[in-house]
C-alpha cells in the first residue's frame, strides 16, 4: 500500500511554532528546545514528504538545523514568494495559523527541491559577511550625517566613524581567518580568486550566501541569484525580459565584480564589448556579464578547475 503524501508548513515566531499538515491536521508547540523536540517526535512517524519554513531573519535556524539533523526534508523559502503564492490563491488574511496552512499548501503545489543546508562553517561565515555589511551601512550613514551636523555633534560622529572603521578592519580580518582555517573554504577561495575581477568581497559573499555554487546547472544558479531573464508574455503580448528576485546580497556583489571584470578580465571584457557593439544598453550588457561570470565560477567549482582564459561558454555552462 502506497503511503499518502504529507506536506507540512511551519510558521516560526519567537514564542511558538504553528504547524499545519496537509491534507489535514494542525498543532502548536513552543519555540524552545522542548517544543522542537516534541515537533520532531510528532513528525518522525508520519514521514512527511516536504516541510516548508519561511526565512525569518535567523529565528528559523535552530528549528531548521534540528529538522535537517533528523533527516527530514526541509526547505527554507523567501517570505515574498509565500505572500505572492497566498495572494494568487486568494488567501489575503494573515495570521500565524493561516500562514502555516499557506506554507503547507505551497509545499504541496510547488514542491521545491530540498537542498543540503549550509554547514556550521558556512553559517558562521554568513554571519560575518552580514556583520561586515551592517558596519559598512552604518559607516556610510555616519559619513553622510557629518556634513550637516553641528560642531558639537561632529566630534561624536568622527569618534564613531573611527570606531566603525576599526570594527570593519576587524571584520575583514575575521572573514579572512574564517576562510583560511578551513581547507574546503581555502580551496574554493583560491579557485574564485584566480578569476580576474573577483576580489575578497565577492569571494566571501559567494561562499557565505551561495553554498549551492558548483552543485547546480548554469541556468539553475542564474535563476537562484536573480540574473536570469524572465519572460513577461501573455497571449500575443511579448513583454520585455527582465531580471528580478533572487539573492540581493550576491547580486549586488556580483554587479560590482562585473564592473571590474568588464575592464580587466579578457573574457568578460570581450563579451561586454561585443554586446555593446551589437547595440545592447550598457546596463543590459553588464547584467549579461554578471550571468556569464557566475556561470564560469559555477563550472570552476563544480569541476575544481582554476581560471583559464580560454574557457568557452559551452564548457562553462556544463
PDB file of C-alpha atoms in Angstrom:
ATOM      1  CA  UNK A   1       0.000   0.000   0.000  1.00  0.00           C
ATOM      2  CA  UNK A   2       1.390   3.386  -1.017  1.00  0.00           C
ATOM      3  CA  UNK A   3       1.943   5.783   1.883  1.00  0.00           C
ATOM      4  CA  UNK A   4      -0.090   9.002   1.449  1.00  0.00           C
ATOM      5  CA  UNK A   5       1.854  12.191   0.794  1.00  0.00           C
ATOM      6  CA  UNK A   6       2.108  14.576   3.736  1.00  0.00           C
ATOM      7  CA  UNK A   7       3.114  18.230   3.376  1.00  0.00           C
ATOM      8  CA  UNK A   8       3.994  20.368   6.379  1.00  0.00           C
ATOM      9  CA  UNK A   9       4.108  24.145   6.787  1.00  0.00           C
ATOM     10  CA  UNK A  10       5.636  25.673   9.921  1.00  0.00           C
ATOM     11  CA  UNK A  11       5.168  29.347  10.792  1.00  0.00           C
ATOM     12  CA  UNK A  12       8.044  30.350  13.076  1.00  0.00           C
ATOM     13  CA  UNK A  13       7.730  33.102  15.684  1.00  0.00           C
ATOM     14  CA  UNK A  14       9.799  33.835  18.784  1.00  0.00           C
ATOM     15  CA  UNK A  15       7.200  32.330  21.107  1.00  0.00           C
ATOM     16  CA  UNK A  16       5.762  29.379  19.216  1.00  0.00           C
ATOM     17  CA  UNK A  17       5.731  27.167  16.145  1.00  0.00           C
ATOM     18  CA  UNK A  18       2.425  26.874  14.281  1.00  0.00           C
ATOM     19  CA  UNK A  19       2.399  23.615  12.339  1.00  0.00           C
ATOM     20  CA  UNK A  20      -0.061  22.832   9.540  1.00  0.00           C
ATOM     21  CA  UNK A  21      -0.320  19.350   7.998  1.00  0.00           C
ATOM     22  CA  UNK A  22      -1.790  18.813   4.569  1.00  0.00           C
ATOM     23  CA  UNK A  23      -4.170  17.216   3.725  1.00  0.00           C
ATOM     24  CA  UNK A  24      -5.327  17.662   7.323  1.00  0.00           C
ATOM     25  CA  UNK A  25      -4.015  18.471  10.778  1.00  0.00           C
ATOM     26  CA  UNK A  26      -2.656  21.317  12.876  1.00  0.00           C
ATOM     27  CA  UNK A  27      -0.849  21.769  16.186  1.00  0.00           C
ATOM     28  CA  UNK A  28       1.201  24.354  18.076  1.00  0.00           C
ATOM     29  CA  UNK A  29       4.364  23.880  20.148  1.00  0.00           C
ATOM     30  CA  UNK A  30       6.604  26.381  21.987  1.00  0.00           C
ATOM     31  CA  UNK A  31       9.635  27.639  20.100  1.00  0.00           C
ATOM     32  CA  UNK A  32      12.201  26.256  22.540  1.00  0.00           C
ATOM     33  CA  UNK A  33      14.256  23.089  22.909  1.00  0.00           C
ATOM     34  CA  UNK A  34      11.381  21.123  24.424  1.00  0.00           C
ATOM     35  CA  UNK A  35       8.941  22.324  21.756  1.00  0.00           C
ATOM     36  CA  UNK A  36      11.333  21.470  18.909  1.00  0.00           C
ATOM     37  CA  UNK A  37      11.906  18.007  20.413  1.00  0.00           C
ATOM     38  CA  UNK A  38       8.129  17.454  20.589  1.00  0.00           C
ATOM     39  CA  UNK A  39       7.757  18.647  16.996  1.00  0.00           C
ATOM     40  CA  UNK A  40      10.425  16.214  15.764  1.00  0.00           C
ATOM     41  CA  UNK A  41       8.776  13.341  17.605  1.00  0.00           C
ATOM     42  CA  UNK A  42       5.372  14.125  16.080  1.00  0.00           C
ATOM     43  CA  UNK A  43       6.777  14.435  12.546  1.00  0.00           C
ATOM     44  CA  UNK A  44       9.037  11.369  12.507  1.00  0.00           C
ATOM     45  CA  UNK A  45       6.269   8.752  12.431  1.00  0.00           C
ATOM     46  CA  UNK A  46       4.155  10.161   9.545  1.00  0.00           C
ATOM     47  CA  UNK A  47       7.335  10.698   7.465  1.00  0.00           C
ATOM     48  CA  UNK A  48       6.431  13.990   5.727  1.00  0.00           C
ATOM     49  CA  UNK A  49       7.110  14.399   2.026  1.00  0.00           C
ATOM     50  CA  UNK A  50       8.221  18.012   2.413  1.00  0.00           C
ATOM     51  CA  UNK A  51       8.450  20.628   5.183  1.00  0.00           C
ATOM     52  CA  UNK A  52       8.409  24.343   4.353  1.00  0.00           C
ATOM     53  CA  UNK A  53       9.542  27.254   6.558  1.00  0.00           C
ATOM     54  CA  UNK A  54       9.955  30.950   5.805  1.00  0.00           C
ATOM     55  CA  UNK A  55      13.246  32.758   6.282  1.00  0.00           C
ATOM     56  CA  UNK A  56      12.613  34.921   9.340  1.00  0.00           C
ATOM     57  CA  UNK A  57      15.892  36.695   9.984  1.00  0.00           C
ATOM     58  CA  UNK A  58      17.568  33.787  11.758  1.00  0.00           C
ATOM     59  CA  UNK A  59      14.777  32.764  14.151  1.00  0.00           C
ATOM     60  CA  UNK A  60      14.166  29.702  11.997  1.00  0.00           C
ATOM     61  CA  UNK A  61      17.785  28.435  12.130  1.00  0.00           C
ATOM     62  CA  UNK A  62      17.599  26.259  15.307  1.00  0.00           C
ATOM     63  CA  UNK A  63      14.453  24.537  14.044  1.00  0.00           C
ATOM     64  CA  UNK A  64      15.819  24.161  10.509  1.00  0.00           C
ATOM     65  CA  UNK A  65      19.027  22.625  11.828  1.00  0.00           C
ATOM     66  CA  UNK A  66      17.100  20.211  14.051  1.00  0.00           C
ATOM     67  CA  UNK A  67      14.835  19.116  11.185  1.00  0.00           C
ATOM     68  CA  UNK A  68      17.788  18.600   8.852  1.00  0.00           C
ATOM     69  CA  UNK A  69      19.754  16.714  11.506  1.00  0.00           C
ATOM     70  CA  UNK A  70      16.747  14.417  11.957  1.00  0.00           C
ATOM     71  CA  UNK A  71      16.847  13.623   8.235  1.00  0.00           C
ATOM     72  CA  UNK A  72      13.559  15.356   7.450  1.00  0.00           C
ATOM     73  CA  UNK A  73      13.145  17.060   4.020  1.00  0.00           C
ATOM     74  CA  UNK A  74      13.069  20.757   4.921  1.00  0.00           C
ATOM     75  CA  UNK A  75      13.226  23.801   2.647  1.00  0.00           C
ATOM     76  CA  UNK A  76      13.512  27.434   3.770  1.00  0.00           C
ATOM     77  CA  UNK A  77      11.835  29.787   1.283  1.00  0.00           C
ATOM     78  CA  UNK A  78      11.698  33.524   0.671  1.00  0.00           C
ATOM     79  CA  UNK A  79       8.742  35.148   2.525  1.00  0.00           C
ATOM     80  CA  UNK A  80       7.876  37.249  -0.529  1.00  0.00           C
ATOM     81  CA  UNK A  81       7.432  34.083  -2.571  1.00  0.00           C
ATOM     82  CA  UNK A  82       4.959  32.785   0.021  1.00  0.00           C
ATOM     83  CA  UNK A  83       2.977  36.040   0.102  1.00  0.00           C
ATOM     84  CA  UNK A  84       2.760  36.068  -3.691  1.00  0.00           C
ATOM     85  CA  UNK A  85       1.514  32.478  -3.588  1.00  0.00           C
ATOM     86  CA  UNK A  86      -1.036  33.347  -0.894  1.00  0.00           C
ATOM     87  CA  UNK A  87      -2.395  36.258  -2.945  1.00  0.00           C
ATOM     88  CA  UNK A  88      -2.541  34.112  -6.080  1.00  0.00           C
ATOM     89  CA  UNK A  89      -4.623  31.516  -4.232  1.00  0.00           C
ATOM     90  CA  UNK A  90      -6.954  34.127  -2.716  1.00  0.00           C
ATOM     91  CA  UNK A  91      -5.601  33.907   0.839  1.00  0.00           C
ATOM     92  CA  UNK A  92      -5.410  37.587   1.815  1.00  0.00           C
ATOM     93  CA  UNK A  93      -5.911  37.271   5.579  1.00  0.00           C
ATOM     94  CA  UNK A  94      -2.767  36.774   7.634  1.00  0.00           C
ATOM     95  CA  UNK A  95      -2.395  35.011  10.983  1.00  0.00           C
ATOM     96  CA  UNK A  96       0.208  32.540  12.245  1.00  0.00           C
ATOM     97  CA  UNK A  97      -2.214  29.638  11.775  1.00  0.00           C
ATOM     98  CA  UNK A  98      -3.176  30.753   8.256  1.00  0.00           C
ATOM     99  CA  UNK A  99       0.464  31.333   7.326  1.00  0.00           C
ATOM    100  CA  UNK A 100       1.290  27.749   8.327  1.00  0.00           C
ATOM    101  CA  UNK A 101      -1.565  26.481   6.137  1.00  0.00           C
ATOM    102  CA  UNK A 102      -0.331  28.572   3.198  1.00  0.00           C
ATOM    103  CA  UNK A 103       3.171  27.123   3.665  1.00  0.00           C
ATOM    104  CA  UNK A 104       1.776  23.570   3.639  1.00  0.00           C
ATOM    105  CA  UNK A 105      -0.269  24.363   0.510  1.00  0.00           C
ATOM    106  CA  UNK A 106       2.842  25.851  -1.138  1.00  0.00           C
ATOM    107  CA  UNK A 107       4.753  22.656  -0.314  1.00  0.00           C
ATOM    108  CA  UNK A 108       2.072  20.523  -1.962  1.00  0.00           C
ATOM    109  CA  UNK A 109       1.684  22.638  -5.104  1.00  0.00           C
ATOM    110  CA  UNK A 110       5.190  23.983  -5.808  1.00  0.00           C
ATOM    111  CA  UNK A 111       7.285  21.242  -4.190  1.00  0.00           C
ATOM    112  CA  UNK A 112      10.685  22.982  -4.089  1.00  0.00           C
ATOM    113  CA  UNK A 113      13.573  20.538  -4.010  1.00  0.00           C
ATOM    114  CA  UNK A 114      15.263  20.157  -0.613  1.00  0.00           C
ATOM    115  CA  UNK A 115      18.940  21.111  -0.838  1.00  0.00           C
ATOM    116  CA  UNK A 116      21.763  20.426   1.605  1.00  0.00           C
ATOM    117  CA  UNK A 117      21.805  23.104   4.279  1.00  0.00           C
ATOM    118  CA  UNK A 118      24.903  25.207   4.872  1.00  0.00           C
ATOM    119  CA  UNK A 119      27.151  23.594   7.444  1.00  0.00           C
ATOM    120  CA  UNK A 120      28.256  25.314  10.643  1.00  0.00           C
ATOM    121  CA  UNK A 121      31.259  26.944   8.954  1.00  0.00           C
ATOM    122  CA  UNK A 122      29.031  28.385   6.230  1.00  0.00           C
ATOM    123  CA  UNK A 123      26.563  29.792   8.758  1.00  0.00           C
ATOM    124  CA  UNK A 124      29.363  31.379  10.769  1.00  0.00           C
ATOM    125  CA  UNK A 125      30.820  32.865   7.597  1.00  0.00           C
ATOM    126  CA  UNK A 126      27.379  34.173   6.604  1.00  0.00           C
ATOM    127  CA  UNK A 127      27.098  35.883   9.996  1.00  0.00           C
ATOM    128  CA  UNK A 128      30.483  37.569   9.470  1.00  0.00           C
ATOM    129  CA  UNK A 129      29.500  38.741   5.990  1.00  0.00           C
ATOM    130  CA  UNK A 130      26.223  40.130   7.345  1.00  0.00           C
ATOM    131  CA  UNK A 131      28.032  41.968  10.140  1.00  0.00           C
ATOM    132  CA  UNK A 132      30.511  43.451   7.671  1.00  0.00           C
ATOM    133  CA  UNK A 133      27.651  44.740   5.509  1.00  0.00           C
ATOM    134  CA  UNK A 134      25.984  46.276   8.587  1.00  0.00           C
ATOM    135  CA  UNK A 135      29.212  48.065   9.521  1.00  0.00           C
ATOM    136  CA  UNK A 136      29.561  49.476   6.006  1.00  0.00           C
ATOM    137  CA  UNK A 137      25.969  50.728   6.059  1.00  0.00           C
ATOM    138  CA  UNK A 138      26.457  52.411   9.448  1.00  0.00           C
ATOM    139  CA  UNK A 139      29.766  53.908   8.334  1.00  0.00           C
ATOM    140  CA  UNK A 140      28.173  55.353   5.187  1.00  0.00           C
ATOM    141  CA  UNK A 141      25.270  56.793   7.186  1.00  0.00           C
ATOM    142  CA  UNK A 142      27.551  58.483   9.726  1.00  0.00           C
ATOM    143  CA  UNK A 143      29.744  59.978   6.982  1.00  0.00           C
ATOM    144  CA  UNK A 144      26.639  61.367   5.288  1.00  0.00           C
ATOM    145  CA  UNK A 145      25.463  62.947   8.550  1.00  0.00           C
ATOM    146  CA  UNK A 146      28.736  64.708   9.345  1.00  0.00           C
ATOM    147  CA  UNK A 147      28.375  67.318   6.570  1.00  0.00           C
ATOM    148  CA  UNK A 148      25.160  68.785   8.006  1.00  0.00           C
ATOM    149  CA  UNK A 149      25.847  68.190  11.708  1.00  0.00           C
ATOM    150  CA  UNK A 150      26.604  70.925  14.207  1.00  0.00           C
ATOM    151  CA  UNK A 151      30.096  71.292  15.578  1.00  0.00           C
ATOM    152  CA  UNK A 152      29.360  69.522  18.871  1.00  0.00           C
ATOM    153  CA  UNK A 153      27.800  66.544  17.114  1.00  0.00           C
ATOM    154  CA  UNK A 154      30.616  66.306  14.554  1.00  0.00           C
ATOM    155  CA  UNK A 155      33.068  65.339  17.287  1.00  0.00           C
ATOM    156  CA  UNK A 156      30.830  62.438  18.299  1.00  0.00           C
ATOM    157  CA  UNK A 157      30.345  61.406  14.674  1.00  0.00           C
ATOM    158  CA  UNK A 158      34.092  61.408  13.994  1.00  0.00           C
ATOM    159  CA  UNK A 159      34.689  59.255  17.068  1.00  0.00           C
ATOM    160  CA  UNK A 160      32.003  56.823  15.965  1.00  0.00           C
ATOM    161  CA  UNK A 161      33.363  56.741  12.415  1.00  0.00           C
ATOM    162  CA  UNK A 162      36.819  55.895  13.773  1.00  0.00           C
ATOM    163  CA  UNK A 163      35.318  53.069  15.844  1.00  0.00           C
ATOM    164  CA  UNK A 164      33.360  51.745  12.882  1.00  0.00           C
ATOM    165  CA  UNK A 165      36.439  51.789  10.652  1.00  0.00           C
ATOM    166  CA  UNK A 166      38.339  49.739  13.233  1.00  0.00           C
ATOM    167  CA  UNK A 167      35.418  47.338  13.549  1.00  0.00           C
ATOM    168  CA  UNK A 168      35.320  46.992   9.761  1.00  0.00           C
ATOM    169  CA  UNK A 169      39.032  46.188   9.665  1.00  0.00           C
ATOM    170  CA  UNK A 170      38.475  43.549  12.342  1.00  0.00           C
ATOM    171  CA  UNK A 171      35.531  42.112  10.392  1.00  0.00           C
ATOM    172  CA  UNK A 172      37.753  41.796   7.296  1.00  0.00           C
ATOM    173  CA  UNK A 173      40.401  40.057   9.405  1.00  0.00           C
ATOM    174  CA  UNK A 174      37.846  37.667  10.886  1.00  0.00           C
ATOM    175  CA  UNK A 175      36.499  36.839   7.417  1.00  0.00           C
ATOM    176  CA  UNK A 176      39.939  36.055   6.052  1.00  0.00           C
ATOM    177  CA  UNK A 177      40.742  33.948   9.129  1.00  0.00           C
ATOM    178  CA  UNK A 178      37.465  32.002   8.894  1.00  0.00           C
ATOM    179  CA  UNK A 179      38.152  31.134   5.265  1.00  0.00           C
ATOM    180  CA  UNK A 180      41.788  30.164   5.722  1.00  0.00           C
ATOM    181  CA  UNK A 181      41.108  27.940   8.743  1.00  0.00           C
ATOM    182  CA  UNK A 182      39.031  25.565   6.608  1.00  0.00           C
ATOM    183  CA  UNK A 183      40.757  23.523   3.877  1.00  0.00           C
ATOM    184  CA  UNK A 184      37.498  23.334   1.931  1.00  0.00           C
ATOM    185  CA  UNK A 185      36.911  27.068   2.003  1.00  0.00           C
ATOM    186  CA  UNK A 186      40.566  27.743   1.225  1.00  0.00           C
ATOM    187  CA  UNK A 187      40.330  25.613  -1.906  1.00  0.00           C
ATOM    188  CA  UNK A 188      37.146  27.380  -3.014  1.00  0.00           C
ATOM    189  CA  UNK A 189      38.635  30.782  -2.206  1.00  0.00           C
ATOM    190  CA  UNK A 190      41.728  30.084  -4.283  1.00  0.00           C
ATOM    191  CA  UNK A 191      39.606  28.932  -7.226  1.00  0.00           C
ATOM    192  CA  UNK A 192      37.384  32.018  -7.080  1.00  0.00           C
ATOM    193  CA  UNK A 193      40.255  34.465  -6.559  1.00  0.00           C
ATOM    194  CA  UNK A 194      42.017  33.065  -9.644  1.00  0.00           C
ATOM    195  CA  UNK A 195      39.384  34.819 -11.787  1.00  0.00           C
ATOM    196  CA  UNK A 196      40.386  38.357 -12.877  1.00  0.00           C
ATOM    197  CA  UNK A 197      37.807  40.764 -11.458  1.00  0.00           C
ATOM    198  CA  UNK A 198      36.837  38.681  -8.418  1.00  0.00           C
ATOM    199  CA  UNK A 199      38.120  40.079  -5.134  1.00  0.00           C
ATOM    200  CA  UNK A 200      37.688  39.240  -1.434  1.00  0.00           C
ATOM    201  CA  UNK A 201      34.223  40.826  -1.097  1.00  0.00           C
ATOM    202  CA  UNK A 202      32.591  38.740  -3.832  1.00  0.00           C
ATOM    203  CA  UNK A 203      34.520  35.647  -2.730  1.00  0.00           C
ATOM    204  CA  UNK A 204      33.262  35.779   0.859  1.00  0.00           C
ATOM    205  CA  UNK A 205      29.759  36.726  -0.308  1.00  0.00           C
ATOM    206  CA  UNK A 206      29.582  33.727  -2.634  1.00  0.00           C
ATOM    207  CA  UNK A 207      30.975  31.317  -0.035  1.00  0.00           C
ATOM    208  CA  UNK A 208      28.626  32.543   2.687  1.00  0.00           C
ATOM    209  CA  UNK A 209      25.419  33.261   0.798  1.00  0.00           C
ATOM    210  CA  UNK A 210      25.539  30.900  -2.184  1.00  0.00           C
ATOM    211  CA  UNK A 211      26.508  27.441  -0.856  1.00  0.00           C
ATOM    212  CA  UNK A 212      24.788  25.888  -3.888  1.00  0.00           C
ATOM    213  CA  UNK A 213      27.533  27.279  -6.163  1.00  0.00           C
ATOM    214  CA  UNK A 214      29.135  24.390  -8.027  1.00  0.00           C
ATOM    215  CA  UNK A 215      26.246  21.981  -7.405  1.00  0.00           C
ATOM    216  CA  UNK A 216      23.625  23.354  -9.834  1.00  0.00           C
ATOM    217  CA  UNK A 217      23.436  23.874 -13.598  1.00  0.00           C
ATOM    218  CA  UNK A 218      24.251  27.302 -15.026  1.00  0.00           C
ATOM    219  CA  UNK A 219      20.555  28.013 -15.583  1.00  0.00           C
ATOM    220  CA  UNK A 220      19.592  26.998 -12.046  1.00  0.00           C
ATOM    221  CA  UNK A 221      22.325  29.069 -10.388  1.00  0.00           C
ATOM    222  CA  UNK A 222      21.470  32.132 -12.517  1.00  0.00           C
ATOM    223  CA  UNK A 223      17.807  31.863 -11.525  1.00  0.00           C
ATOM    224  CA  UNK A 224      18.741  31.373  -7.855  1.00  0.00           C
ATOM    225  CA  UNK A 225      20.835  34.558  -7.794  1.00  0.00           C
ATOM    226  CA  UNK A 226      18.321  36.510  -9.886  1.00  0.00           C
ATOM    227  CA  UNK A 227      20.340  37.228 -13.036  1.00  0.00           C
ATOM    228  CA  UNK A 228      18.336  35.037 -15.418  1.00  0.00           C
ATOM    229  CA  UNK A 229      15.993  36.983 -17.739  1.00  0.00           C
ATOM    230  CA  UNK A 230      12.375  36.093 -17.030  1.00  0.00           C
ATOM    231  CA  UNK A 231       9.559  36.133 -19.581  1.00  0.00           C
ATOM    232  CA  UNK A 232       6.597  38.514 -19.265  1.00  0.00           C
ATOM    233  CA  UNK A 233       4.303  37.176 -22.006  1.00  0.00           C
ATOM    234  CA  UNK A 234       0.525  36.948 -22.129  1.00  0.00           C
ATOM    235  CA  UNK A 235      -1.412  35.849 -25.208  1.00  0.00           C
ATOM    236  CA  UNK A 236       0.027  37.646 -28.201  1.00  0.00           C
ATOM    237  CA  UNK A 237       1.839  40.171 -25.996  1.00  0.00           C
ATOM    238  CA  UNK A 238       5.574  39.688 -25.772  1.00  0.00           C
ATOM    239  CA  UNK A 239       6.860  41.665 -22.824  1.00  0.00           C
ATOM    240  CA  UNK A 240      10.383  42.819 -22.171  1.00  0.00           C
ATOM    241  CA  UNK A 241      12.594  40.241 -20.471  1.00  0.00           C
ATOM    242  CA  UNK A 242      13.898  41.352 -17.102  1.00  0.00           C
ATOM    243  CA  UNK A 243      15.799  40.007 -14.110  1.00  0.00           C
ATOM    244  CA  UNK A 244      14.358  40.210 -10.599  1.00  0.00           C
ATOM    245  CA  UNK A 245      14.137  38.337  -7.321  1.00  0.00           C
ATOM    246  CA  UNK A 246      16.962  36.078  -6.211  1.00  0.00           C
ATOM    247  CA  UNK A 247      19.588  36.815  -3.573  1.00  0.00           C
ATOM    248  CA  UNK A 248      20.119  40.563  -3.393  1.00  0.00           C
ATOM    249  CA  UNK A 249      23.417  40.402  -1.473  1.00  0.00           C
ATOM    250  CA  UNK A 250      25.000  38.094  -4.022  1.00  0.00           C
ATOM    251  CA  UNK A 251      23.630  40.098  -6.941  1.00  0.00           C
ATOM    252  CA  UNK A 252      24.975  43.393  -5.550  1.00  0.00           C
ATOM    253  CA  UNK A 253      28.467  41.980  -5.041  1.00  0.00           C
ATOM    254  CA  UNK A 254      28.359  40.285  -8.441  1.00  0.00           C
ATOM    255  CA  UNK A 255      27.420  43.586 -10.123  1.00  0.00           C
ATOM    256  CA  UNK A 256      30.500  45.336  -8.702  1.00  0.00           C
ATOM    257  CA  UNK A 257      32.686  42.414  -9.773  1.00  0.00           C
ATOM    258  CA  UNK A 258      31.223  42.563 -13.293  1.00  0.00           C
ATOM    259  CA  UNK A 259      32.126  46.268 -13.495  1.00  0.00           C
ATOM    260  CA  UNK A 260      35.752  45.396 -12.723  1.00  0.00           C
ATOM    261  CA  UNK A 261      35.773  42.297 -14.924  1.00  0.00           C
ATOM    262  CA  UNK A 262      34.397  44.272 -17.887  1.00  0.00           C
ATOM    263  CA  UNK A 263      37.657  46.244 -17.787  1.00  0.00           C
ATOM    264  CA  UNK A 264      40.293  43.783 -16.604  1.00  0.00           C
ATOM    265  CA  UNK A 265      39.057  40.260 -17.344  1.00  0.00           C
ATOM    266  CA  UNK A 266      39.889  39.414 -21.003  1.00  0.00           C
ATOM    267  CA  UNK A 267      36.950  37.047 -21.481  1.00  0.00           C
ATOM    268  CA  UNK A 268      34.345  39.264 -19.799  1.00  0.00           C
ATOM    269  CA  UNK A 269      35.767  42.420 -21.436  1.00  0.00           C
ATOM    270  CA  UNK A 270      35.481  40.908 -24.917  1.00  0.00           C
ATOM    271  CA  UNK A 271      31.962  39.693 -24.145  1.00  0.00           C
ATOM    272  CA  UNK A 272      30.921  43.125 -22.830  1.00  0.00           C
ATOM    273  CA  UNK A 273      32.365  44.966 -25.829  1.00  0.00           C
ATOM    274  CA  UNK A 274      30.672  42.558 -28.233  1.00  0.00           C
ATOM    275  CA  UNK A 275      27.271  43.173 -26.609  1.00  0.00           C
ATOM    276  CA  UNK A 276      27.739  46.952 -26.650  1.00  0.00           C
ATOM    277  CA  UNK A 277      28.788  46.844 -30.297  1.00  0.00           C
ATOM    278  CA  UNK A 278      25.602  44.892 -31.053  1.00  0.00           C
ATOM    279  CA  UNK A 279      23.550  47.789 -29.673  1.00  0.00           C
ATOM    280  CA  UNK A 280      22.817  46.487 -26.165  1.00  0.00           C
ATOM    281  CA  UNK A 281      22.460  49.087 -23.416  1.00  0.00           C
ATOM    282  CA  UNK A 282      25.451  49.158 -21.059  1.00  0.00           C
ATOM    283  CA  UNK A 283      23.384  48.096 -18.065  1.00  0.00           C
ATOM    284  CA  UNK A 284      21.924  45.164 -20.013  1.00  0.00           C
ATOM    285  CA  UNK A 285      25.415  44.177 -21.110  1.00  0.00           C
ATOM    286  CA  UNK A 286      26.646  44.338 -17.502  1.00  0.00           C
ATOM    287  CA  UNK A 287      23.843  42.060 -16.306  1.00  0.00           C
ATOM    288  CA  UNK A 288      24.804  39.614 -19.046  1.00  0.00           C
ATOM    289  CA  UNK A 289      28.415  39.832 -17.800  1.00  0.00           C
ATOM    290  CA  UNK A 290      27.189  39.075 -14.268  1.00  0.00           C
ATOM    291  CA  UNK A 291      25.446  35.974 -15.554  1.00  0.00           C
ATOM    292  CA  UNK A 292      28.480  34.862 -17.592  1.00  0.00           C
ATOM    293  CA  UNK A 293      30.827  35.428 -14.641  1.00  0.00           C
ATOM    294  CA  UNK A 294      28.523  33.423 -12.384  1.00  0.00           C
ATOM    295  CA  UNK A 295      28.317  30.631 -14.980  1.00  0.00           C
ATOM    296  CA  UNK A 296      32.098  30.458 -15.206  1.00  0.00           C
ATOM    297  CA  UNK A 297      32.733  30.277 -11.443  1.00  0.00           C
ATOM    298  CA  UNK A 298      29.908  27.746 -11.049  1.00  0.00           C
ATOM    299  CA  UNK A 299      31.646  25.476 -13.573  1.00  0.00           C
ATOM    300  CA  UNK A 300      35.040  26.070 -11.950  1.00  0.00           C
ATOM    301  CA  UNK A 301      33.793  24.972  -8.530  1.00  0.00           C
ATOM    302  CA  UNK A 302      31.860  22.055  -9.984  1.00  0.00           C
ATOM    303  CA  UNK A 303      34.942  20.667 -11.762  1.00  0.00           C
ATOM    304  CA  UNK A 304      37.529  22.010  -9.254  1.00  0.00           C
ATOM    305  CA  UNK A 305      39.474  23.756 -12.033  1.00  0.00           C
ATOM    306  CA  UNK A 306      41.182  27.163 -11.724  1.00  0.00           C
ATOM    307  CA  UNK A 307      40.594  30.072 -14.099  1.00  0.00           C
ATOM    308  CA  UNK A 308      41.691  29.577 -17.680  1.00  0.00           C
ATOM    309  CA  UNK A 309      41.357  32.420 -20.150  1.00  0.00           C
ATOM    310  CA  UNK A 310      40.367  30.029 -22.909  1.00  0.00           C
ATOM    311  CA  UNK A 311      37.225  28.906 -21.026  1.00  0.00           C
ATOM    312  CA  UNK A 312      34.428  28.580 -23.541  1.00  0.00           C
ATOM    313  CA  UNK A 313      30.770  29.402 -22.782  1.00  0.00           C
ATOM    314  CA  UNK A 314      29.613  25.876 -23.638  1.00  0.00           C
ATOM    315  CA  UNK A 315      32.095  24.337 -21.244  1.00  0.00           C
ATOM    316  CA  UNK A 316      31.483  26.914 -18.520  1.00  0.00           C
ATOM    317  CA  UNK A 317      27.776  26.232 -18.655  1.00  0.00           C
ATOM    318  CA  UNK A 318      28.193  22.483 -18.260  1.00  0.00           C
TER     319      UNK A 318
END
